[in-house]
CSV table of C-alpha atoms and ligand atoms in Angstrom, one decimal:
chain,number,residue,atom,x,y,z
A,765,UNK,CA,74.0,96.7,-153.0
A,766,UNK,CA,73.5,100.2,-151.5
A,767,UNK,CA,72.1,102.7,-153.9
A,768,UNK,CA,75.2,104.0,-155.5
A,769,UNK,CA,73.7,107.4,-156.1
A,770,UNK,CA,73.8,108.1,-152.4
A,771,UNK,CA,77.6,108.0,-152.5
A,772,UNK,CA,79.9,111.0,-152.8
A,773,UNK,CA,83.3,111.4,-154.5
A,774,UNK,CA,85.5,109.7,-151.9
A,775,UNK,CA,83.2,106.8,-151.4
A,776,UNK,CA,82.9,106.2,-155.2
A,777,UNK,CA,86.6,106.6,-155.8
A,778,UNK,CA,87.6,104.3,-152.9
A,779,UNK,CA,84.8,101.8,-153.8
A,780,UNK,CA,85.9,101.5,-157.4
A,781,UNK,CA,89.5,101.2,-156.4
A,782,UNK,CA,88.7,98.5,-153.8
A,783,UNK,CA,86.5,96.5,-156.2
A,784,UNK,CA,83.2,97.0,-154.3
A,785,UNK,CA,81.6,98.0,-157.5
A,786,UNK,CA,82.7,99.0,-161.0
A,787,UNK,CA,82.9,102.5,-162.4
A,788,UNK,CA,80.5,101.4,-165.1
A,789,UNK,CA,77.9,100.5,-162.4
A,790,UNK,CA,78.3,103.9,-160.9
A,791,UNK,CA,78.0,105.7,-164.2
A,792,UNK,CA,74.9,103.7,-165.1
A,793,UNK,CA,73.2,104.5,-161.8
A,794,UNK,CA,73.9,108.2,-162.1
A,795,UNK,CA,72.9,108.3,-165.8
A,796,UNK,CA,69.5,106.7,-164.8
A,797,UNK,CA,69.1,109.2,-161.9
A,798,UNK,CA,69.8,112.1,-164.3
A,799,UNK,CA,67.3,110.8,-166.8
A,800,UNK,CA,64.6,110.5,-164.1
A,801,UNK,CA,65.1,114.1,-162.8
A,802,UNK,CA,64.1,116.1,-165.9
A,803,UNK,CA,61.7,118.2,-163.7
A,804,UNK,CA,64.6,119.8,-161.9
A,805,UNK,CA,65.8,121.1,-165.3
A,806,UNK,CA,69.4,120.9,-163.9
A,807,UNK,CA,71.0,119.8,-167.2
A,808,UNK,CA,70.9,121.5,-170.6
A,809,UNK,CA,72.4,118.5,-172.3
A,810,UNK,CA,73.1,115.0,-170.9
A,811,UNK,CA,76.1,113.0,-172.0
A,812,UNK,CA,75.6,109.5,-170.7
A,813,UNK,CA,78.1,108.1,-173.2
A,814,UNK,CA,80.8,110.3,-172.0
A,815,UNK,CA,80.2,109.0,-168.4
A,816,UNK,CA,80.2,105.4,-169.6
A,817,UNK,CA,83.3,105.7,-171.7
A,818,UNK,CA,85.3,107.3,-168.9
A,819,UNK,CA,84.0,104.6,-166.5
A,820,UNK,CA,85.0,101.8,-168.9
A,821,UNK,CA,88.5,103.4,-169.2
A,822,UNK,CA,88.8,103.4,-165.4
A,823,UNK,CA,87.6,99.8,-165.1
A,824,UNK,CA,90.1,98.7,-167.7
A,825,UNK,CA,92.9,100.4,-165.8
A,826,UNK,CA,91.9,98.7,-162.7
A,827,UNK,CA,92.0,95.3,-164.4
A,828,UNK,CA,95.6,96.1,-165.4
A,829,UNK,CA,96.5,97.2,-161.9
A,830,UNK,CA,97.1,100.9,-163.0
A,831,UNK,CA,96.6,104.0,-161.0
A,832,UNK,CA,92.9,105.2,-161.3
A,833,UNK,CA,93.5,108.9,-160.6
A,834,UNK,CA,92.2,111.1,-157.8
A,835,UNK,CA,88.7,111.1,-159.3
A,836,UNK,CA,88.9,107.6,-160.8
A,837,UNK,CA,85.4,106.3,-161.6
A,838,UNK,CA,83.5,109.4,-160.4
A,839,UNK,CA,80.9,110.8,-162.8
A,840,UNK,CA,80.3,114.5,-162.4
A,841,UNK,CA,78.1,117.3,-163.7
A,842,UNK,CA,79.9,120.1,-165.7
A,843,UNK,CA,78.6,123.7,-165.5
A,844,UNK,CA,77.8,124.7,-169.0
A,845,UNK,CA,80.3,127.5,-168.8
A,846,UNK,CA,83.2,125.2,-169.3
A,847,UNK,CA,84.0,124.5,-173.0
A,848,UNK,CA,83.5,120.8,-173.8
A,849,UNK,CA,85.1,119.4,-176.9
A,850,UNK,CA,82.4,118.5,-179.4
A,851,UNK,CA,79.6,119.0,-176.8
A,852,UNK,CA,77.3,122.0,-177.0
A,853,UNK,CA,78.5,124.8,-174.7
A,854,UNK,CA,76.1,127.7,-174.2
A,855,UNK,CA,76.6,129.5,-171.0
A,856,UNK,CA,72.8,129.1,-170.9
A,857,UNK,CA,72.4,131.7,-173.6
A,858,UNK,CA,70.6,131.7,-176.9
A,859,UNK,CA,73.5,133.4,-178.6
A,860,UNK,CA,75.7,130.3,-178.1
A,861,UNK,CA,73.1,127.8,-178.8
A,862,UNK,CA,74.5,125.0,-181.0
A,863,UNK,CA,78.1,126.1,-180.3
A,864,UNK,CA,80.3,123.0,-180.1
A,865,UNK,CA,83.9,124.0,-179.1
A,866,UNK,CA,86.9,122.5,-180.8
A,867,UNK,CA,88.7,122.5,-177.5
A,868,UNK,CA,88.3,121.4,-173.9
A,869,UNK,CA,88.7,123.8,-170.9
A,870,UNK,CA,91.8,123.2,-168.8
A,871,UNK,CA,89.8,122.5,-165.6
A,872,UNK,CA,87.5,119.9,-167.3
A,873,UNK,CA,90.5,118.3,-169.0
A,874,UNK,CA,92.2,118.1,-165.6
A,875,UNK,CA,89.2,116.3,-164.2
A,876,UNK,CA,89.1,113.8,-167.1
A,877,UNK,CA,92.8,113.2,-166.7
A,878,UNK,CA,92.1,112.4,-163.0
A,879,UNK,CA,89.6,109.7,-164.1
A,880,UNK,CA,86.2,111.6,-163.8
A,881,UNK,CA,83.5,111.3,-166.4
A,882,UNK,CA,80.8,113.7,-167.5
A,883,UNK,CA,77.1,113.2,-166.9
A,884,UNK,CA,76.1,116.3,-168.8
A,885,UNK,CA,76.3,120.1,-169.1
A,886,UNK,CA,74.6,121.8,-166.2
A,887,UNK,CA,72.1,124.7,-166.4
A,888,UNK,CA,73.1,128.0,-165.0
A,889,UNK,CA,72.2,131.7,-165.0
A,890,UNK,CA,72.9,133.1,-168.5
A,891,UNK,CA,76.6,133.9,-168.7
A,892,UNK,CA,76.7,133.3,-165.0
A,893,UNK,CA,74.8,136.5,-164.3
A,894,UNK,CA,72.2,135.9,-161.6
A,895,UNK,CA,71.5,134.6,-158.1
A,896,UNK,CA,68.5,132.3,-158.7
A,897,UNK,CA,69.0,130.4,-161.9
A,898,UNK,CA,66.1,132.2,-163.6
A,899,UNK,CA,68.1,134.0,-166.3
A,900,UNK,CA,68.9,130.9,-168.3
A,901,UNK,CA,67.6,130.7,-171.9
A,902,UNK,CA,66.9,127.0,-171.1
A,903,UNK,CA,64.5,127.7,-168.3
A,904,UNK,CA,64.6,127.9,-164.5
A,905,UNK,CA,66.3,125.3,-162.5
A,906,UNK,CA,64.3,124.0,-159.5
A,907,UNK,CA,65.9,123.2,-156.2
A,908,UNK,CA,65.1,119.7,-154.9
A,909,UNK,CA,64.2,121.4,-151.6
A,910,UNK,CA,60.8,122.7,-150.8
A,911,UNK,CA,59.5,124.7,-147.8
A,912,UNK,CA,57.8,122.4,-145.3
A,913,UNK,CA,54.1,122.1,-146.2
A,914,UNK,CA,54.4,123.8,-149.6
A,915,UNK,CA,54.7,122.7,-153.2
A,916,UNK,CA,56.1,126.0,-154.5
A,917,UNK,CA,59.3,125.6,-156.6
A,918,UNK,CA,62.3,127.1,-154.9
A,919,UNK,CA,65.4,128.6,-156.3
A,920,UNK,CA,68.6,126.5,-156.2
A,921,UNK,CA,70.6,129.8,-156.1
A,922,UNK,CA,72.7,131.0,-158.9
A,923,UNK,CA,74.5,131.2,-161.1
A,924,UNK,CA,75.7,127.5,-160.4
A,925,UNK,CA,72.1,126.5,-159.8
A,926,UNK,CA,72.1,123.4,-162.1
A,927,UNK,CA,75.2,122.3,-160.2
A,928,UNK,CA,73.7,122.8,-156.7
A,929,UNK,CA,70.4,121.2,-157.6
A,930,UNK,CA,72.0,118.1,-159.2
A,931,UNK,CA,74.3,117.5,-156.3
A,932,UNK,CA,71.7,118.1,-153.6
A,933,UNK,CA,69.2,115.8,-155.5
A,934,UNK,CA,71.9,113.1,-155.6
A,935,UNK,CA,71.7,112.8,-159.4
A,936,UNK,CA,75.4,113.8,-159.5
A,937,UNK,CA,78.0,113.1,-156.7
A,938,UNK,CA,79.7,116.4,-157.5
A,939,UNK,CA,79.7,119.2,-160.0
A,940,UNK,CA,81.9,122.1,-161.2
A,941,UNK,CA,80.9,125.6,-160.4
A,942,UNK,CA,82.2,129.0,-161.1
A,943,UNK,CA,82.2,132.0,-158.7
A,944,UNK,CA,82.5,135.6,-159.8
A,945,UNK,CA,80.7,137.1,-156.9
A,946,UNK,CA,79.2,134.2,-155.0
A,947,UNK,CA,78.0,131.7,-157.6
A,948,UNK,CA,79.5,128.7,-155.9
A,949,UNK,CA,78.8,129.6,-152.3
A,950,UNK,CA,75.3,131.0,-152.5
A,951,UNK,CA,73.8,128.0,-154.5
A,952,UNK,CA,75.7,125.7,-152.1
A,953,UNK,CA,74.1,127.4,-149.1
A,954,UNK,CA,70.6,127.3,-150.7
A,955,UNK,CA,70.8,123.5,-151.3
A,956,UNK,CA,72.6,122.2,-148.2
A,957,UNK,CA,75.9,121.2,-150.0
A,958,UNK,CA,79.5,122.4,-149.8
A,959,UNK,CA,81.3,124.6,-152.4
A,960,UNK,CA,84.7,126.2,-152.4
A,961,UNK,CA,85.9,129.1,-154.5
A,962,UNK,CA,89.7,128.9,-154.3
A,963,UNK,CA,92.2,131.7,-154.3
A,964,UNK,CA,92.0,133.7,-157.6
A,965,UNK,CA,94.4,132.0,-160.0
A,966,UNK,CA,94.3,128.5,-158.5
A,967,UNK,CA,92.1,127.1,-161.3
A,968,UNK,CA,92.7,128.0,-164.9
A,969,UNK,CA,90.1,130.2,-166.6
A,970,UNK,CA,91.2,128.9,-170.0
A,971,UNK,CA,88.1,127.6,-171.8
A,972,UNK,CA,85.7,129.0,-169.3
A,973,UNK,CA,83.3,131.4,-170.9
A,974,UNK,CA,84.4,134.7,-169.4
A,975,UNK,CA,82.1,136.9,-167.3
A,976,UNK,CA,84.3,139.2,-165.3
A,977,UNK,CA,87.9,138.0,-165.8
A,978,UNK,CA,89.5,139.6,-162.7
A,979,UNK,CA,86.9,137.8,-160.5
A,980,UNK,CA,86.0,134.5,-162.2
A,981,UNK,CA,87.2,131.4,-160.5
A,982,UNK,CA,86.2,127.7,-160.9
A,983,UNK,CA,85.6,125.4,-157.9
A,984,UNK,CA,84.0,122.2,-156.8
A,985,UNK,CA,80.5,121.7,-155.4
A,986,UNK,CA,79.9,118.4,-153.5
A,987,UNK,CA,78.2,117.1,-150.4
A,988,UNK,CA,81.2,116.9,-148.1
A,989,UNK,CA,84.3,118.9,-147.3
A,990,UNK,CA,86.5,115.9,-148.1
A,991,UNK,CA,84.9,115.6,-151.5
A,992,UNK,CA,85.5,119.3,-152.2
A,993,UNK,CA,89.2,118.8,-151.2
A,994,UNK,CA,89.6,115.9,-153.5
A,995,UNK,CA,88.0,117.5,-156.5
A,996,UNK,CA,89.7,120.9,-156.0
A,997,UNK,CA,93.0,119.1,-156.0
A,998,UNK,CA,92.1,117.6,-159.4
A,999,UNK,CA,90.9,120.9,-160.9
A,1000,UNK,CA,93.6,123.3,-159.8
A,1001,UNK,CA,97.1,123.8,-161.1
A,1002,UNK,CA,99.3,126.2,-163.1
A,1003,UNK,CA,98.2,126.7,-166.7
A,1004,UNK,CA,100.5,128.6,-169.1
A,1005,UNK,CA,97.4,129.3,-171.2
A,1006,UNK,CA,95.9,131.5,-168.5
A,1007,UNK,CA,98.0,134.6,-167.8
A,1008,UNK,CA,96.5,135.0,-164.3
A,1009,UNK,CA,97.1,131.3,-163.4
A,1010,UNK,CA,99.1,130.9,-160.2
A,1011,UNK,CA,102.5,129.3,-160.6
A,1012,UNK,CA,102.3,127.3,-157.4
A,1013,UNK,CA,102.2,123.7,-156.5
A,1014,UNK,CA,98.8,122.3,-155.7
A,1015,UNK,CA,99.0,121.0,-152.1
A,1016,UNK,CA,97.4,117.6,-151.2
A,1017,UNK,CA,94.5,119.2,-149.4
A,1018,UNK,CA,92.8,115.9,-148.8
A,1019,UNK,CA,95.7,114.3,-147.1
A,1020,UNK,CA,96.3,117.3,-144.9
A,1021,UNK,CA,92.7,117.7,-143.7
A,1022,UNK,CA,92.7,118.3,-140.0
A,1023,UNK,CA,89.6,119.4,-138.0
A,1024,UNK,CA,91.6,120.3,-134.9
A,1025,UNK,CA,91.7,124.1,-134.9
A,1026,UNK,CA,93.9,124.5,-131.8
A,1027,UNK,CA,96.0,127.6,-132.3
A,1028,UNK,CA,93.7,129.1,-135.0
A,1029,UNK,CA,92.0,132.4,-134.6
A,1030,UNK,CA,88.6,132.9,-136.2
A,1031,UNK,CA,87.6,136.4,-137.0
A,1032,UNK,CA,83.9,137.5,-136.7
A,1033,UNK,CA,83.5,140.7,-138.8
A,1034,UNK,CA,81.1,143.1,-137.1
A,1035,UNK,CA,80.1,144.7,-140.4
A,1036,UNK,CA,78.4,141.5,-141.5
A,1037,UNK,CA,75.6,142.1,-138.9
A,1038,UNK,CA,73.4,143.8,-141.4
A,1039,UNK,CA,69.8,145.0,-141.3
A,1040,UNK,CA,67.5,142.5,-143.1
A,1041,UNK,CA,69.6,139.5,-142.2
A,1042,UNK,CA,67.3,136.6,-141.2
A,1043,UNK,CA,67.0,135.6,-137.5
A,1044,UNK,CA,67.7,132.0,-138.4
A,1045,UNK,CA,70.9,133.0,-140.3
A,1046,UNK,CA,72.1,135.0,-137.3
A,1047,UNK,CA,71.4,132.0,-135.0
A,1048,UNK,CA,73.3,129.7,-137.3
A,1049,UNK,CA,76.3,132.1,-137.2
A,1050,UNK,CA,76.3,131.9,-133.4
A,1051,UNK,CA,76.1,128.2,-133.7
A,1052,UNK,CA,79.1,128.2,-136.1
A,1053,UNK,CA,81.2,130.2,-133.6
A,1054,UNK,CA,80.4,127.6,-130.9
A,1055,UNK,CA,81.3,124.8,-133.2
A,1056,UNK,CA,84.7,126.3,-134.2
A,1057,UNK,CA,85.4,127.1,-130.5
A,1058,UNK,CA,84.7,123.5,-129.7
A,1059,UNK,CA,87.2,122.5,-132.4
A,1060,UNK,CA,89.8,124.4,-130.5
A,1061,UNK,CA,89.8,127.8,-132.3
A,1062,UNK,CA,89.8,131.1,-130.5
A,1063,UNK,CA,87.0,133.5,-131.6
A,1064,UNK,CA,88.0,137.2,-132.1
A,1065,UNK,CA,86.1,140.2,-133.2
A,1066,UNK,CA,87.5,141.9,-136.4
A,1067,UNK,CA,86.5,144.8,-138.5
A,1068,UNK,CA,86.1,145.0,-142.3
A,1069,UNK,CA,85.1,148.6,-142.5
A,1070,UNK,CA,84.5,148.9,-146.3
A,1071,UNK,CA,82.1,145.9,-146.4
A,1072,UNK,CA,79.1,148.0,-147.3
A,1073,UNK,CA,80.8,149.4,-150.4
A,1074,UNK,CA,81.8,146.0,-151.8
A,1075,UNK,CA,78.5,145.1,-153.5
A,1076,UNK,CA,78.1,148.5,-155.2
A,1077,UNK,CA,81.7,148.3,-156.4
A,1078,UNK,CA,81.1,144.7,-157.7
A,1079,UNK,CA,78.1,145.9,-159.7
A,1080,UNK,CA,80.3,148.4,-161.5
A,1081,UNK,CA,83.4,146.2,-162.0
A,1082,UNK,CA,81.7,143.0,-163.0
A,1083,UNK,CA,79.4,144.6,-165.6
A,1084,UNK,CA,82.3,146.7,-166.9
A,1085,UNK,CA,84.4,143.5,-167.6
A,1086,UNK,CA,81.3,141.7,-168.8
A,1087,UNK,CA,80.5,144.4,-171.4
A,1088,UNK,CA,84.0,144.0,-172.8
A,1089,UNK,CA,84.1,140.2,-172.6
A,1090,UNK,CA,80.7,139.9,-174.3
A,1091,UNK,CA,81.6,142.1,-177.2
A,1092,UNK,CA,82.9,139.0,-178.9
A,1093,UNK,CA,79.4,137.7,-179.5
A,1094,UNK,CA,78.6,139.5,-182.7
A,1095,UNK,CA,77.1,136.9,-185.0
A,1096,UNK,CA,80.4,136.5,-186.8
A,1097,UNK,CA,82.4,134.0,-184.8
A,1098,UNK,CA,80.1,131.9,-182.6
A,1099,UNK,CA,76.6,130.5,-182.5
A,1100,UNK,CA,73.6,132.6,-183.4
A,1101,UNK,CA,73.6,134.9,-186.5
A,1102,UNK,CA,70.7,137.1,-187.3
A,1103,UNK,CA,71.2,138.7,-190.7
A,1104,UNK,CA,68.0,140.4,-191.7
A,1105,UNK,CA,67.2,140.9,-195.5
A,1106,UNK,CA,69.5,143.5,-196.9
A,1107,UNK,CA,71.2,144.2,-193.6
A,1108,UNK,CA,74.7,145.5,-193.2
A,1109,UNK,CA,77.4,144.5,-190.7
A,1110,UNK,CA,76.2,146.8,-188.0
A,1111,UNK,CA,72.6,145.7,-188.4
A,1112,UNK,CA,73.7,142.1,-188.1
A,1113,UNK,CA,75.6,142.8,-184.8
A,1114,UNK,CA,72.5,144.6,-183.4
A,1115,UNK,CA,70.0,142.0,-184.5
A,1116,UNK,CA,72.1,139.1,-183.3
A,1117,UNK,CA,72.8,140.7,-179.9
A,1118,UNK,CA,69.2,141.8,-179.5
A,1119,UNK,CA,67.9,138.3,-180.1
A,1120,UNK,CA,70.8,136.4,-178.5
A,1121,UNK,CA,71.2,138.0,-175.1
A,1122,UNK,CA,68.6,137.8,-172.3
A,1123,UNK,CA,67.4,140.8,-170.3
A,1124,UNK,CA,69.8,140.5,-167.4
A,1125,UNK,CA,72.8,140.1,-169.7
A,1126,UNK,CA,71.6,143.2,-171.6
A,1127,UNK,CA,71.3,145.1,-168.3
A,1128,UNK,CA,74.9,144.3,-167.4
A,1129,UNK,CA,76.2,145.2,-170.9
A,1130,UNK,CA,74.4,148.6,-170.7
A,1131,UNK,CA,75.7,149.3,-167.2
A,1132,UNK,CA,79.2,148.2,-168.0
A,1133,UNK,CA,79.4,150.2,-171.2
A,1134,UNK,CA,78.1,153.3,-169.3
A,1135,UNK,CA,80.6,153.1,-166.5
A,1136,UNK,CA,83.4,152.7,-168.9
A,1137,UNK,CA,82.4,155.5,-171.2
A,1138,UNK,CA,84.6,158.6,-171.5
A,1139,UNK,CA,82.6,160.9,-169.3
A,1140,UNK,CA,81.9,158.5,-166.5
A,1141,UNK,CA,85.0,156.3,-166.3
A,1142,UNK,CA,86.6,158.3,-163.4
A,1143,UNK,CA,83.3,158.7,-161.5
A,1144,UNK,CA,82.4,155.1,-161.6
A,1145,UNK,CA,84.9,152.6,-162.8
A,1146,UNK,CA,88.0,154.2,-161.3
A,1147,UNK,CA,86.2,154.8,-158.0
A,1148,UNK,CA,85.0,151.2,-157.9
A,1149,UNK,CA,88.6,150.0,-158.4
A,1150,UNK,CA,89.7,152.1,-155.5
A,1151,UNK,CA,87.0,150.6,-153.3
A,1152,UNK,CA,88.1,147.2,-154.4
A,1153,UNK,CA,91.6,148.0,-153.2
A,1154,UNK,CA,90.2,149.1,-149.8
A,1155,UNK,CA,88.1,146.0,-149.4
A,1156,UNK,CA,91.2,143.9,-150.1
A,1157,UNK,CA,93.1,146.0,-147.6
A,1158,UNK,CA,90.5,145.4,-144.9
A,1159,UNK,CA,91.1,141.7,-145.2
A,1160,UNK,CA,94.9,142.2,-145.1
A,1161,UNK,CA,94.5,144.1,-141.9
A,1162,UNK,CA,92.2,141.5,-140.4
A,1163,UNK,CA,94.9,138.8,-141.1
A,1164,UNK,CA,97.0,140.5,-138.5
A,1165,UNK,CA,94.4,139.4,-135.9
A,1166,UNK,CA,93.0,136.1,-137.2
A,1167,UNK,CA,93.6,133.2,-139.5
A,1168,UNK,CA,90.2,132.9,-141.1
A,1169,UNK,CA,86.8,134.6,-141.1
A,1170,UNK,CA,83.4,133.1,-140.3
A,1171,UNK,CA,80.3,134.7,-141.6
A,1172,UNK,CA,76.9,133.7,-143.0
A,1173,UNK,CA,77.0,132.8,-146.7
A,1174,UNK,CA,73.7,134.6,-147.5
A,1175,UNK,CA,71.4,137.0,-145.8
A,1176,UNK,CA,68.3,134.7,-146.3
A,1177,UNK,CA,67.6,131.0,-147.2
A,1178,UNK,CA,66.3,130.1,-150.6
A,1179,UNK,CA,63.2,131.9,-152.0
A,1180,UNK,CA,60.4,130.7,-154.3
A,1181,UNK,CA,61.2,130.9,-158.0
A,1182,UNK,CA,59.6,134.1,-159.5
A,1183,UNK,CA,59.5,135.9,-156.2
A,1184,UNK,CA,62.4,138.4,-156.7
A,1185,UNK,CA,62.4,138.7,-160.5
A,1186,UNK,CA,60.9,142.2,-160.6
A,1187,UNK,CA,63.4,143.5,-158.1
A,1188,UNK,CA,67.0,143.2,-159.3
A,1189,UNK,CA,68.4,145.1,-156.3
A,1190,UNK,CA,67.0,142.6,-153.8
A,1191,UNK,CA,68.3,139.9,-156.0
A,1192,UNK,CA,71.8,141.5,-156.0
A,1193,UNK,CA,71.7,141.6,-152.2
A,1194,UNK,CA,71.9,137.8,-152.1
A,1195,UNK,CA,75.7,138.1,-152.6
A,1196,UNK,CA,76.3,140.9,-150.0
A,1197,UNK,CA,78.3,138.5,-147.8
A,1198,UNK,CA,80.0,136.7,-150.7
A,1199,UNK,CA,81.3,139.5,-152.9
A,1200,UNK,CA,84.0,140.9,-150.5
A,1201,UNK,CA,86.1,137.7,-150.7
A,1202,UNK,CA,85.6,137.8,-154.5
A,1203,UNK,CA,86.9,141.3,-154.8
A,1204,UNK,CA,89.9,140.4,-152.7
A,1205,UNK,CA,90.6,137.1,-154.6
A,1206,UNK,CA,90.4,135.1,-151.4
A,1207,UNK,CA,89.5,131.4,-150.9
A,1208,UNK,CA,86.0,131.1,-149.5
A,1209,UNK,CA,83.8,128.1,-148.8
A,1210,UNK,CA,80.2,127.5,-147.9
A,1211,UNK,CA,79.3,124.5,-145.7
A,1212,UNK,CA,75.8,123.5,-144.5
A,1213,UNK,CA,74.9,124.6,-141.1
A,1214,UNK,CA,71.4,123.0,-140.7
A,1215,UNK,CA,67.8,123.8,-141.7
A,1216,UNK,CA,65.8,126.9,-140.9
A,1217,UNK,CA,62.3,126.7,-139.3
A,1218,UNK,CA,60.8,126.2,-142.9
A,1219,UNK,CA,63.0,123.2,-143.4
A,1220,UNK,CA,65.3,125.0,-145.9
A,1221,UNK,CA,69.2,124.7,-145.7
A,1222,UNK,CA,71.4,127.4,-144.4
A,1223,UNK,CA,75.1,127.8,-145.1
A,1224,UNK,CA,78.1,129.2,-143.2
A,1225,UNK,CA,80.9,130.9,-145.0
A,1226,UNK,CA,84.7,130.5,-144.2
A,1227,UNK,CA,87.1,133.0,-145.8
A,1228,UNK,CA,90.8,132.4,-145.7
A,1229,UNK,CA,94.1,134.0,-146.4
A,1230,UNK,CA,95.4,134.0,-149.9
A,1231,UNK,CA,96.5,130.4,-150.9
A,1232,UNK,CA,95.3,129.0,-147.6
A,1233,UNK,CA,92.5,126.8,-148.8
A,1234,UNK,CA,93.7,124.3,-146.3
A,1235,UNK,CA,92.6,126.3,-143.2
A,1236,UNK,CA,89.3,127.0,-144.9
A,1237,UNK,CA,88.8,123.3,-145.6
A,1238,UNK,CA,89.9,122.3,-142.1
A,1239,UNK,CA,87.4,124.7,-140.5
A,1240,UNK,CA,84.7,123.4,-142.9
A,1241,UNK,CA,85.4,119.9,-141.7
A,1242,UNK,CA,85.2,121.0,-138.1
A,1243,UNK,CA,81.8,122.4,-138.8
A,1244,UNK,CA,80.7,119.4,-140.8
A,1245,UNK,CA,81.6,117.0,-138.0
A,1246,UNK,CA,79.6,119.1,-135.5
A,1247,UNK,CA,76.6,119.9,-137.6
A,1248,UNK,CA,76.2,116.3,-138.7
A,1249,UNK,CA,74.3,117.7,-141.7
A,1250,UNK,CA,73.3,114.8,-143.9
A,1251,UNK,CA,69.7,115.6,-144.7
A,1252,UNK,CA,68.5,115.0,-148.2
A,1253,UNK,CA,65.5,116.7,-149.7
A,1254,UNK,CA,62.4,114.6,-150.0
A,1255,UNK,CA,62.1,113.2,-153.5
A,1256,UNK,CA,59.2,114.8,-155.5
A,1257,UNK,CA,60.8,114.8,-159.0
B,2216,LIG,N1,75.0,136.8,-158.5
B,2216,LIG,C1,76.2,137.5,-158.9
B,2216,LIG,C2,75.9,138.2,-160.2
B,2216,LIG,O1,74.9,138.0,-160.7
B,2216,LIG,C3,77.3,136.6,-158.9
B,2216,LIG,C4,77.4,135.7,-160.1
B,2216,LIG,C5,78.6,134.8,-160.2
B,2216,LIG,O2,79.3,134.7,-159.2
B,2216,LIG,N2,78.8,134.3,-161.3
B,2216,LIG,O3,76.8,138.8,-160.7
């Protein structure tokens, strides 16, 4: 039998449904692959029994001739930002260590209802704050990719770095991610996989540890566009428990996939040609244009004039919301409690938060509290909200001239772990191309474009109109068919 761990979502689902192998065989293969890949540090906890139980339920349904679900028999990794009933959920923080929710997030429940099983909870940047997966309390995640001729451990991107590492290493066929300002797309680009952040509101945020609520969106990470379409279909849907959830039907994205782009106009935003962007990235952008043209699309120049203000606005809005969301971790309700001898309530808050949050999280809380404070609210937070509106308006105007936008996902390929730690501003720049779509709430996807001269993956980003995930996925498929990207990292773990 072929090695089941080389299969993706669609191949597993169809193979289980067709009786080529059982869901249990699939779960056992991936459980073994996860157990043998501890060096990647992609998982915080593994849940082999969850994967086996879900698989057995699918096999039993098949025996009875019942419908197996859109993800029937597919074991996945769950970013440890989604609350899992009875399973430790930490957001990669010390403050939530040992927290076992009494509830399941809507998105993960949707996946279980569709027949998926859970291999474990994936490592991430602490509270999803970071671009390299180095801010986790549970240690760095390594990318399975290395530079040609080097043994240096590389970043899998962040914050969904456990997700990207596991999927690229083929120890999970797919994983959930969340994207606040690039955390699905940037790690997907760094590891040669696909990842889509849907329109804000498509996936429920209920049961997802909140970072910046007006930006947070869940999405799938997998090795093909088809697999992302299938998994997004299973994750999305209206949820009365999330006030910002979209009350819209979930289209059958998989069934409608169509790589023929005739009649579509693809916008190339001139402001994304930034100083410091890698030559190889610019070359892959050119290649992407040629591929989409070959698929029948017309390429047009567009302008998104407020692009350069998006990142600074994000780094005011996201920390502001984070400082408010993270106020709930006070030693009273969840996880860690540090109650020094003779301490009062305030001392307990201070001691718990000092011990329980990492440096990057503290930096965000300080910035967020500052920009929301009475004397500075108008100067920073209100200004940033105005900029956000202008960034969104740029896109609205661009939609008058094109149906989707093609841009690089990141300004560089992956970098060695440890190389940017001392320099938060350079780290923040990783998301310069990703953040505008986040601020505007638009669907955006990263698909692999090839390898750079060092042998590291590069991603191309597609940004669509609100609710138009279909065109984004279609263009992603057109790129996938032309790049033929199927390279796997050489196994060293
Ligand atoms: N890297 C960005 C940040 O640190 C985005 C994170 C995310 O999308 N969760 O804020």
